[in-house]
Coordinates of C-alpha atoms in Angstrom, one line a residue:
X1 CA -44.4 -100.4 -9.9
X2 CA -41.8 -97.5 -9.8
X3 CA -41.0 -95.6 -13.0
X4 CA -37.8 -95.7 -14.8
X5 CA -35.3 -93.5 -13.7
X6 CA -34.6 -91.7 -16.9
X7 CA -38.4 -91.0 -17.2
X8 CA -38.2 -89.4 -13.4
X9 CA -35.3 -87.2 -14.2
X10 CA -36.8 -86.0 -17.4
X11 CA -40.1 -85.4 -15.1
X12 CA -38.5 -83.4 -12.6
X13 CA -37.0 -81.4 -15.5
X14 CA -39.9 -80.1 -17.2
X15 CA -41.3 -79.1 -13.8
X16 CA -38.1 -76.6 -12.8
X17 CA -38.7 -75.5 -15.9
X18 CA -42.3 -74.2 -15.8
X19 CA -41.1 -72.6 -12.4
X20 CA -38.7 -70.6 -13.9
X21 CA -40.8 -69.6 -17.0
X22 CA -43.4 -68.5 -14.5
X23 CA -41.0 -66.5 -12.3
X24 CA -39.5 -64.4 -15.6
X25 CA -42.9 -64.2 -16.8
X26 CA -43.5 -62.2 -13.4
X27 CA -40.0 -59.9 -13.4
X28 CA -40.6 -58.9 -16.8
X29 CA -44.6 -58.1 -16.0
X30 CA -43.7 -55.9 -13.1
X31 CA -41.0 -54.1 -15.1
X32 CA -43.6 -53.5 -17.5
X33 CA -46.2 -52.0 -15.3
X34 CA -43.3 -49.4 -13.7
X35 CA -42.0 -48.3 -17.0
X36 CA -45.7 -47.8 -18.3
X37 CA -46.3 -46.0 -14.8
X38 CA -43.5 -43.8 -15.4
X39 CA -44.0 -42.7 -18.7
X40 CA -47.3 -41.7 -18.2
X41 CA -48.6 -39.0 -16.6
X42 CA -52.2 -37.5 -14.6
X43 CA -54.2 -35.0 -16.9
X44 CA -54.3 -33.0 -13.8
X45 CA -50.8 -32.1 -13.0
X46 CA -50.2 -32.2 -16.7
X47 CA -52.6 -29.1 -16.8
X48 CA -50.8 -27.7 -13.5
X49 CA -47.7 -27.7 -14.9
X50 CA -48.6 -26.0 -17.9
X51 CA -50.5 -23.4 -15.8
X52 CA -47.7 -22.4 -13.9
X53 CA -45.2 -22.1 -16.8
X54 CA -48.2 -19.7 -18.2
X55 CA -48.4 -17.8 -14.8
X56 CA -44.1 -17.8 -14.5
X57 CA -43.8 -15.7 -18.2
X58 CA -46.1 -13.3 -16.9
X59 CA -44.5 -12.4 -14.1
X60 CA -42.0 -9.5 -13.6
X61 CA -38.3 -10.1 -14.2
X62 CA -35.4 -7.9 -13.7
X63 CA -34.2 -6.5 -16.5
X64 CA -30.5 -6.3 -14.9
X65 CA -28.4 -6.7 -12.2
X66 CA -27.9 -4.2 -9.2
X67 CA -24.1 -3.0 -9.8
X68 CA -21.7 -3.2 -6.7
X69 CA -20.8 0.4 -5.9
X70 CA -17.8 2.0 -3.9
X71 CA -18.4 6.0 -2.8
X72 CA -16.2 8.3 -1.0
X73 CA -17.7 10.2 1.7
X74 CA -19.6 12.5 1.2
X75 CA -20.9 11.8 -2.3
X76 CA -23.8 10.4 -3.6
X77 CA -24.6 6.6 -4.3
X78 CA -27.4 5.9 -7.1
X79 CA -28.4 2.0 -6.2
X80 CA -30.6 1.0 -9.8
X81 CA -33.1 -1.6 -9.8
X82 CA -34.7 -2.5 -13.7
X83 CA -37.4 -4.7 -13.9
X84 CA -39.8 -5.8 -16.8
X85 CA -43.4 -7.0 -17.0
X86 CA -44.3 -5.4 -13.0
X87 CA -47.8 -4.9 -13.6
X88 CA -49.4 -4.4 -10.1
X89 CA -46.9 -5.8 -8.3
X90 CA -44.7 -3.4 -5.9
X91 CA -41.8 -2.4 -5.7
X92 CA -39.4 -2.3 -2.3
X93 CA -36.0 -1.5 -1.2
X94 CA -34.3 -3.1 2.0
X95 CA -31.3 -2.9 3.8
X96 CA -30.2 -6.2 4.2
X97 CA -28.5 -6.3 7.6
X98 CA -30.4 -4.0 9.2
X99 CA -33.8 -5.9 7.4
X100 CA -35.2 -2.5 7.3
X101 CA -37.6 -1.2 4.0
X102 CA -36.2 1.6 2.9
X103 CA -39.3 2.5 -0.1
X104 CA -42.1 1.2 -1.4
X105 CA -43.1 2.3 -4.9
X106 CA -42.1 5.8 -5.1
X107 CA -42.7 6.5 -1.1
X108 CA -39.5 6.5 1.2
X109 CA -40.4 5.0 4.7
X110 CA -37.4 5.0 6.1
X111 CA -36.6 8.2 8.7
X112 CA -33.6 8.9 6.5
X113 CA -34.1 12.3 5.3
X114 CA -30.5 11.7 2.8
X115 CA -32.6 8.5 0.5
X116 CA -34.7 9.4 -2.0
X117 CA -36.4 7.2 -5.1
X118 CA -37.2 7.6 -8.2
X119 CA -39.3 5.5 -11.2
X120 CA -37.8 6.3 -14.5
X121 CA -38.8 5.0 -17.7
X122 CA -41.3 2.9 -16.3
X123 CA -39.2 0.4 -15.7
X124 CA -36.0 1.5 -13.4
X125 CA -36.8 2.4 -9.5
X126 CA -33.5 4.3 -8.8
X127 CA -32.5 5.1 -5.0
X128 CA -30.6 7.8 -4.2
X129 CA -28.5 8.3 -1.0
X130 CA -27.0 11.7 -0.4
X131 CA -24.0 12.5 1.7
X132 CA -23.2 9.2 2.0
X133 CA -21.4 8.0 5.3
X134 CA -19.5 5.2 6.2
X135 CA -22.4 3.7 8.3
X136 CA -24.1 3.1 4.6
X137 CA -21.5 0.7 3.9
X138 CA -23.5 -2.8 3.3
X139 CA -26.1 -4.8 0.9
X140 CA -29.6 -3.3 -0.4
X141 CA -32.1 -5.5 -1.6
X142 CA -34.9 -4.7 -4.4
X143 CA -37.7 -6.9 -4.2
X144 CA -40.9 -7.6 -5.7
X145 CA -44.0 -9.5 -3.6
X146 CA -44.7 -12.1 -6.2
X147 CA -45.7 -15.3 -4.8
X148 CA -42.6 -16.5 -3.8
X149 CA -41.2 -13.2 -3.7
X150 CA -38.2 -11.8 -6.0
X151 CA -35.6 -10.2 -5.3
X152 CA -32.1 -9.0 -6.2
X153 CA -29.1 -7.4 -4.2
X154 CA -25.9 -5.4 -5.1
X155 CA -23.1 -4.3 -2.5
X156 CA -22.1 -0.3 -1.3
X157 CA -18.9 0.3 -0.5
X158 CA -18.3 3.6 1.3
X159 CA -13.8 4.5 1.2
X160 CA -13.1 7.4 4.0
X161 CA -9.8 9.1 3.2
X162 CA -7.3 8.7 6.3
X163 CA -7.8 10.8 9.4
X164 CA -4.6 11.2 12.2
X165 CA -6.3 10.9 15.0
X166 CA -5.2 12.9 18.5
X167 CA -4.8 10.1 20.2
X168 CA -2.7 8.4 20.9
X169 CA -0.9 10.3 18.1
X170 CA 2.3 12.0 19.9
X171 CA 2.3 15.7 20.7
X172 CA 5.6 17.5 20.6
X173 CA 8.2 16.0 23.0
X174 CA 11.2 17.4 25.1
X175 CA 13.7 15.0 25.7
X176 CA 17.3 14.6 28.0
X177 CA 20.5 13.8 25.3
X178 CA 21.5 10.0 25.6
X179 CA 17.8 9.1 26.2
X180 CA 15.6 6.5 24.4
X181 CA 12.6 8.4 22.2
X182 CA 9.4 6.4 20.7
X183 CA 7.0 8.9 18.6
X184 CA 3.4 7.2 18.0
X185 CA 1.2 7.9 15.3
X186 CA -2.7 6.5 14.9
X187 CA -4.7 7.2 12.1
X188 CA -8.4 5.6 10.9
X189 CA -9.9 5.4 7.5
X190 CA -11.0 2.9 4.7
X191 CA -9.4 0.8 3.7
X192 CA -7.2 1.1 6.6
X193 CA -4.1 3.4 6.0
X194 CA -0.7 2.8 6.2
X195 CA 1.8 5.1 8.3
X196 CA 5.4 6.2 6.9
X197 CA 7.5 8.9 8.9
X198 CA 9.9 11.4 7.6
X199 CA 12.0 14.4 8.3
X200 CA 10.4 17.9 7.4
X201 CA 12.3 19.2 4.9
X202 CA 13.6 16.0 3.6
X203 CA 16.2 16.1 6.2
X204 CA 18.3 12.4 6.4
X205 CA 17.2 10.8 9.1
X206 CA 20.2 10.3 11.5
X207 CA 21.6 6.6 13.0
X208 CA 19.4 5.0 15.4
X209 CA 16.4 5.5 14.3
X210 CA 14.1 2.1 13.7
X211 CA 10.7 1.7 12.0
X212 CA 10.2 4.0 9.7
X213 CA 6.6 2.6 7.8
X214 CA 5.0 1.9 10.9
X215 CA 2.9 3.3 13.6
X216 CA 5.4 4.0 16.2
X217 CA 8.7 5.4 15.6
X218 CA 12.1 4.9 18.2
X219 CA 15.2 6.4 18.2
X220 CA 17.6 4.4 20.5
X221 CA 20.5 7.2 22.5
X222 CA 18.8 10.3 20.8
X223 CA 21.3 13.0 20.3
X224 CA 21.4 16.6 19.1
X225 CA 21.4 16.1 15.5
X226 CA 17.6 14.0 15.8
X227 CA 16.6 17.3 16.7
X228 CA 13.8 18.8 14.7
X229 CA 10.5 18.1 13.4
X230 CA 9.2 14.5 12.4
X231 CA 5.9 14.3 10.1
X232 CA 3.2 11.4 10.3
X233 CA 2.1 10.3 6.9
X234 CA -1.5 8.5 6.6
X235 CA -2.4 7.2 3.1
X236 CA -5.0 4.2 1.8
X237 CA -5.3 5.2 -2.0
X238 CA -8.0 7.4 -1.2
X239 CA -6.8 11.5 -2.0
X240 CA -6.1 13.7 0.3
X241 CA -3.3 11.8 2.4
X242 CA -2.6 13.6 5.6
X243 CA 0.4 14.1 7.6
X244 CA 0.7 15.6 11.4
X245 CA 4.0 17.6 12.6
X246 CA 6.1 16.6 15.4
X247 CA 8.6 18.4 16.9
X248 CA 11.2 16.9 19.0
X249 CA 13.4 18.8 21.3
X250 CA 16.6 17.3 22.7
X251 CA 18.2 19.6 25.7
X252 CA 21.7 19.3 26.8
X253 CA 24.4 21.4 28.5
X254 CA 26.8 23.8 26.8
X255 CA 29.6 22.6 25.2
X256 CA 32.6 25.2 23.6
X257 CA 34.7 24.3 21.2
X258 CA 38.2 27.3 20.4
X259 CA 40.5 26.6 17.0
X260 CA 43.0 29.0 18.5
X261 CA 43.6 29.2 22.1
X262 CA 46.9 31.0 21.6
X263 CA 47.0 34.7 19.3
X264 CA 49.4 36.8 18.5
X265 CA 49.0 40.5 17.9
X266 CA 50.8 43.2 17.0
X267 CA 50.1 47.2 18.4
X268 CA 47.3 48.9 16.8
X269 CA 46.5 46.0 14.5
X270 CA 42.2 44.7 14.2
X271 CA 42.2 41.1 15.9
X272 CA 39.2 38.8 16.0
X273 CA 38.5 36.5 18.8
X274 CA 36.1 32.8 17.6
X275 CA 34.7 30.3 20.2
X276 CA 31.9 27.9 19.3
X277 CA 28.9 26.6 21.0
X278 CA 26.1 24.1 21.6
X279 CA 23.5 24.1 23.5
X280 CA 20.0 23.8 24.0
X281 CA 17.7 25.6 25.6
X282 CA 19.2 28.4 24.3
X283 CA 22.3 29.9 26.2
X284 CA 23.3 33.0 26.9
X285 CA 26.9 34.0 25.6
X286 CA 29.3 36.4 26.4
X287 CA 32.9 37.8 26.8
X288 CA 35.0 38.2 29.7
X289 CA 38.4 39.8 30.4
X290 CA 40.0 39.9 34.2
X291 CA 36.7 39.2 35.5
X292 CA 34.6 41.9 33.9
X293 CA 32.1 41.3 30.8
X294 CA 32.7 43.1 27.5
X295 CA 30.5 45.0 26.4
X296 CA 29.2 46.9 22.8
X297 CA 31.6 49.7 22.4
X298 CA 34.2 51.9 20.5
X299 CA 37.1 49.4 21.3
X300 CA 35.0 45.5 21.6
X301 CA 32.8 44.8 18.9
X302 CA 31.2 41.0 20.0
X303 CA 28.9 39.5 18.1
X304 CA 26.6 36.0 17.7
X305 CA 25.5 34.2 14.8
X306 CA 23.6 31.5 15.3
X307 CA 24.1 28.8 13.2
X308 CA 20.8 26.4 13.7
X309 CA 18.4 26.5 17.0
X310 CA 21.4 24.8 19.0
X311 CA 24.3 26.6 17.5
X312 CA 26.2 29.6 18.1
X313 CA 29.4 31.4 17.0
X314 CA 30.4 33.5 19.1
X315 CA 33.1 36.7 18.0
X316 CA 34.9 39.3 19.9
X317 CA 36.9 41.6 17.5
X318 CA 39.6 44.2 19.3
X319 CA 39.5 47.1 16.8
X320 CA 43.0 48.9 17.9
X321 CA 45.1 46.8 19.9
X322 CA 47.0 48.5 22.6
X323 CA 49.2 47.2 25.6
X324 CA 46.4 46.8 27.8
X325 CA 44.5 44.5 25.6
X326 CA 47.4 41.7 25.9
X327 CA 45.9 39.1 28.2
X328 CA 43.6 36.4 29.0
X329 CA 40.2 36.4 27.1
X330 CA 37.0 34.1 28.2
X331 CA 34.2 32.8 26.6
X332 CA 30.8 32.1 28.6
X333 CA 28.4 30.1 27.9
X334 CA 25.1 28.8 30.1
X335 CA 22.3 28.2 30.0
X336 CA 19.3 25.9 33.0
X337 CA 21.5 22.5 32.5
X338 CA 25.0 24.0 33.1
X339 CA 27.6 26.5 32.4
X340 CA 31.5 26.3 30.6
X341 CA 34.0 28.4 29.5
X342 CA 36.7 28.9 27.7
X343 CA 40.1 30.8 27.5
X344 CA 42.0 32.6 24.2
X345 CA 45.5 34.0 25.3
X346 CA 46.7 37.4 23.2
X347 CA 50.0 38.2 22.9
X348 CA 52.4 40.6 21.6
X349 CA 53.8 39.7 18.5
X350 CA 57.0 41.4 18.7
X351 CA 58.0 39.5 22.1
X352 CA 59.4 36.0 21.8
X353 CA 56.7 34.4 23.7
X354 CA 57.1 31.0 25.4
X355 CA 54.2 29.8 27.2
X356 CA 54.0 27.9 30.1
X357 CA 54.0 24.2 30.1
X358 CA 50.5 24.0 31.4
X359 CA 49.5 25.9 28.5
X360 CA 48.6 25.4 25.1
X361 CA 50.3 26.0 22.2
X362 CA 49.0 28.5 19.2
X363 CA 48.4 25.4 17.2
X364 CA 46.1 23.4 19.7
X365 CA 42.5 22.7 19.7
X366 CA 40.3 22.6 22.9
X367 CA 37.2 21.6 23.2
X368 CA 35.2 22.4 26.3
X369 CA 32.2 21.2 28.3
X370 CA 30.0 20.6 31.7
X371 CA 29.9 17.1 33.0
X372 CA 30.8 14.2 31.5
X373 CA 31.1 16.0 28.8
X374 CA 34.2 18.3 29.0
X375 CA 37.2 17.0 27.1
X376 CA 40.6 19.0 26.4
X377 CA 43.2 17.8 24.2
X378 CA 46.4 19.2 24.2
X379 CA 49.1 18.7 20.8
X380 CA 51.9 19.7 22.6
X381 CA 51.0 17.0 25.3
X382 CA 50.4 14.9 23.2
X383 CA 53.4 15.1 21.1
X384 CA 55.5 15.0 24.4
X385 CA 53.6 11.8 25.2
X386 CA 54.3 10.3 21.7
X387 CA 57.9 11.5 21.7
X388 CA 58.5 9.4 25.2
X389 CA 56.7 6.2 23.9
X390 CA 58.6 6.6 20.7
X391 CA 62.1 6.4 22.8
X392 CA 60.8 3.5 24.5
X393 CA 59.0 1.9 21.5
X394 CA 62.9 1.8 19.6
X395 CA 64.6 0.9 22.6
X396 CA 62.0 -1.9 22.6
X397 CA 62.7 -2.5 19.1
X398 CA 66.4 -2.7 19.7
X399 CA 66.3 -5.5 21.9
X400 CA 63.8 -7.3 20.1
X401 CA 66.6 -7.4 17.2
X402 CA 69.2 -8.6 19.4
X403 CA 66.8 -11.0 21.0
X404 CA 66.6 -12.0 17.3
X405 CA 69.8 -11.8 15.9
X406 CA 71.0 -14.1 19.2
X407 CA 68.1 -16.5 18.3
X408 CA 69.6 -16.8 14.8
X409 CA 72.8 -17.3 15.6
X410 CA 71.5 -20.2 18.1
X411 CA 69.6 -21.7 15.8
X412 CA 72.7 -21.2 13.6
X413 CA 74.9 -23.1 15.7
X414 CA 72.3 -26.0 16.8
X415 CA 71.8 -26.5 12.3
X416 CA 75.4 -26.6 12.5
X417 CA 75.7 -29.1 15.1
X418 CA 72.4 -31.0 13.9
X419 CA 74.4 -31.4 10.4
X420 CA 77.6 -32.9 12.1
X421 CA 75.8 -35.3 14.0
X422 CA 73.8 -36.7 11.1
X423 CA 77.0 -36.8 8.3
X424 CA 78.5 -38.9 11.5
X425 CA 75.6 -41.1 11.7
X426 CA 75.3 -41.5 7.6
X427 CA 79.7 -42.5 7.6
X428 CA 79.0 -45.0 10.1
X429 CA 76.0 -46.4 8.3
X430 CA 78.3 -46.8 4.9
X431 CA 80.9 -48.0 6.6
X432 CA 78.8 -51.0 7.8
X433 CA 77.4 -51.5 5.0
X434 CA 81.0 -51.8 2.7
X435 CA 82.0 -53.9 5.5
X436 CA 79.0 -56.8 4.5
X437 CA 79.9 -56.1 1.3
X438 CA 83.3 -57.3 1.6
X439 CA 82.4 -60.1 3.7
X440 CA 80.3 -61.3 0.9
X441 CA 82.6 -61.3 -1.7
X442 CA 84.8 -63.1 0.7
X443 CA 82.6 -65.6 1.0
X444 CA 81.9 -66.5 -2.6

């Protein structure tokens, strides 16, 4: 006989029941036994533990860090390593790249004749290095041979002041006029230096020069006045700076240039003859009259001054003027790249004089040179030129304002004839207009 259903289901429930009462009991009987395992602990590495912190406090410690230095070259770096509580333990120092020991106690292994050490105080092992070089540069270890071994490090820094070096630094340069120029300058050091250039003397630097706080230096269609000398400036914060000279030469032909090609004298009176010059190498200057050179004496007095290395002035003075010393006067100048000339005219005062048509007036400037370079301007040309344009320029002018004036009266007359034909058209529009007008009256 089967049981009642409501007895079954309350059966079945007691039974899940017990199964989950068992399977908590279980979870929270586990949990148990891993908290209880974690919380305690073996005698044995309890002891251990307590050991080592025992062994640990008696071990050396350093007292202090190892400072960071930074030495010129040259001097001496003191590397200081303080450390408590050594007892028997030793002391080293080590180069850290290299891995190379330096000391041990108070001993220097090293072949390094420049380190020394020292124990001061009984408690700071001091090494010294003398004459330090940039090679030192790097990280030095002080370490102890505990079991692990301890062991600190601090940093050398060795600065070099800057050094120009010879190459590929420029040397003094010769250069053609018109030409392109680049001037170099290298330099080493540390930290690395920077590189300015400038003009000895604080001289301007002229137009066309480029890169002035860098290595190289360019001066685009060098000329005459970029002659002279350049300095190289090295710096890095680190005293002395250093500079190297540079000198640079720019050759050209002569040029002449004559303020007054025309003179007038008068008998026995002292007359002085100018002509200027450039030129570079140096030229050789002198005067001439009918073909023959003047020299020193009781009548000619000539002279130079120069003015800078490519400059001359060049003066002939005439100290009693007689009949004979009306005439042509040249002035020579050459030197290896060419040659020029050029003329002064002396006349007597008391003549009327009236020079050719080829020549120049007393009031004209020429200037004179070889090659491309020779260039003469003439005034009285000149003025003869603009006096002919001048002519044509008003005759130009005068027909433009007839042109004009017979465009305005055009334009006149077509207005005129524009405003007759529109009053026409405006009547016959009013008239048209009063006509429907009066046809709609009508109409009404």
């Amino acid at each position: 006989m089967g049981k009642p259903p409501l007895l079954r289901v309350r059966m079945e429930f007691l039974q899940w029941s017990t199964i989950a009462l068992v399977i908590v009991a279980c979870i929270l009987n586990a949990a148990h036994i891993s908290a209880t395992a974690q919380g305690e602990q073996d005698p044995d590495d309890t002891a251990e533990e307590t050991n080592s912190y025992i062994l640990d406090k008696d071990l050396p410690k350093f007292g202090e860090p190892i400072q960071n230095l930074t030495v010129p070259v040259g001097r001496e770096a003191v590397l200081t390593c303080v450390i408590n509580n050594l007892q028997t333990y030793k002391v080293a120092w080590l180069r850290v790249d290299t891995q190379t020991i330096l000391t041990i106690q108070t001993h220097v292994i090293t072949k390094n004749h420049r380190m020394t050490i020292a124990h001061v105080e009984g408690r700071a092992w001091v090494l010294r290095i003398r004459d330090v070089k940039e090679s030192d540069k790097g990280w030095y270890m002080c370490q102890v041979n505990t079991d692990p071994m301890r062991n600190q490090i601090g940093y050398l820094n060795v600065v070099v002041p800057p050094n120009i070096l010879d190459y590929p630094t420029s040397t003094d340069m010769v250069v053609r006029e018109g030409s392109n120029v680049t001037l170099k300058c290298a330099a080493s050091g540390s930290p690395t230096p920077s590189i300015m250039w400038r003009r000895e003397g604080n001289e301007p630097v002229s137009a066309g020069a480029t890169s002035l706080n860098s290595s190289t230096f360019s001066i685009s269609r060098v000329n005459r006045l970029h002659m002279g000398a350049y300095l190289c400036i090295a710096s890095n914060g680190i005293p002395p700076s250093v500079s190297k000279r540079v000198m640079l030469i720019v050759h050209f032909p002569p040029m002449i240039w004559i303020q007054d090609q025309l003179v007038g004298a008068a008998l026995g009176q002292r007359l002085t003859l100018e002509c200027q010059s450039e030129a570079y190498p140096r030229s050789i200057n002198y005067w001439m009259k009918n073909d023959t050179i003047i020299t020193q004496g009781k009548h000619f007095d000539p002279s130079i001054k120069e003015i800078n290395s490519y400059k001359v002035v060049m003066k002939l003075t005439i100290k009693d003027i007689n009949i004979a010393d009306f005439g042509t006067y040249k002035c020579v100048v050459k030197n290896s790249l060419g040659e020029t000339d050029g003329s002064i005219k002396v006349y007597h005062k008391n003549k009327i004089y009236r020079p050719p048509l080829d020549e120049f007036s007393s009031s004209s400037n020429k200037i004179m040179g070889t090659g491309d370079s020779s260039e003469t301007w003439s005034i009285d040309g000149t003025i003869e030129k603009d006096r002919d344009h001048r002519y044509r320029d008003n005759g130009a002018s005068y027909s433009e304002d007839q042109r004009e004036k017979e465009a305005f009266v055009d334009t006149e007359g077509n207005s005129h004839a524009s405003l007759h034909g529109v009053f026409a058209e405006n009547g016959l529009l009013i008239c048209i207009c009063y006509a429907l007008f009066i046809l709609t009256i009508s109409v009404r």
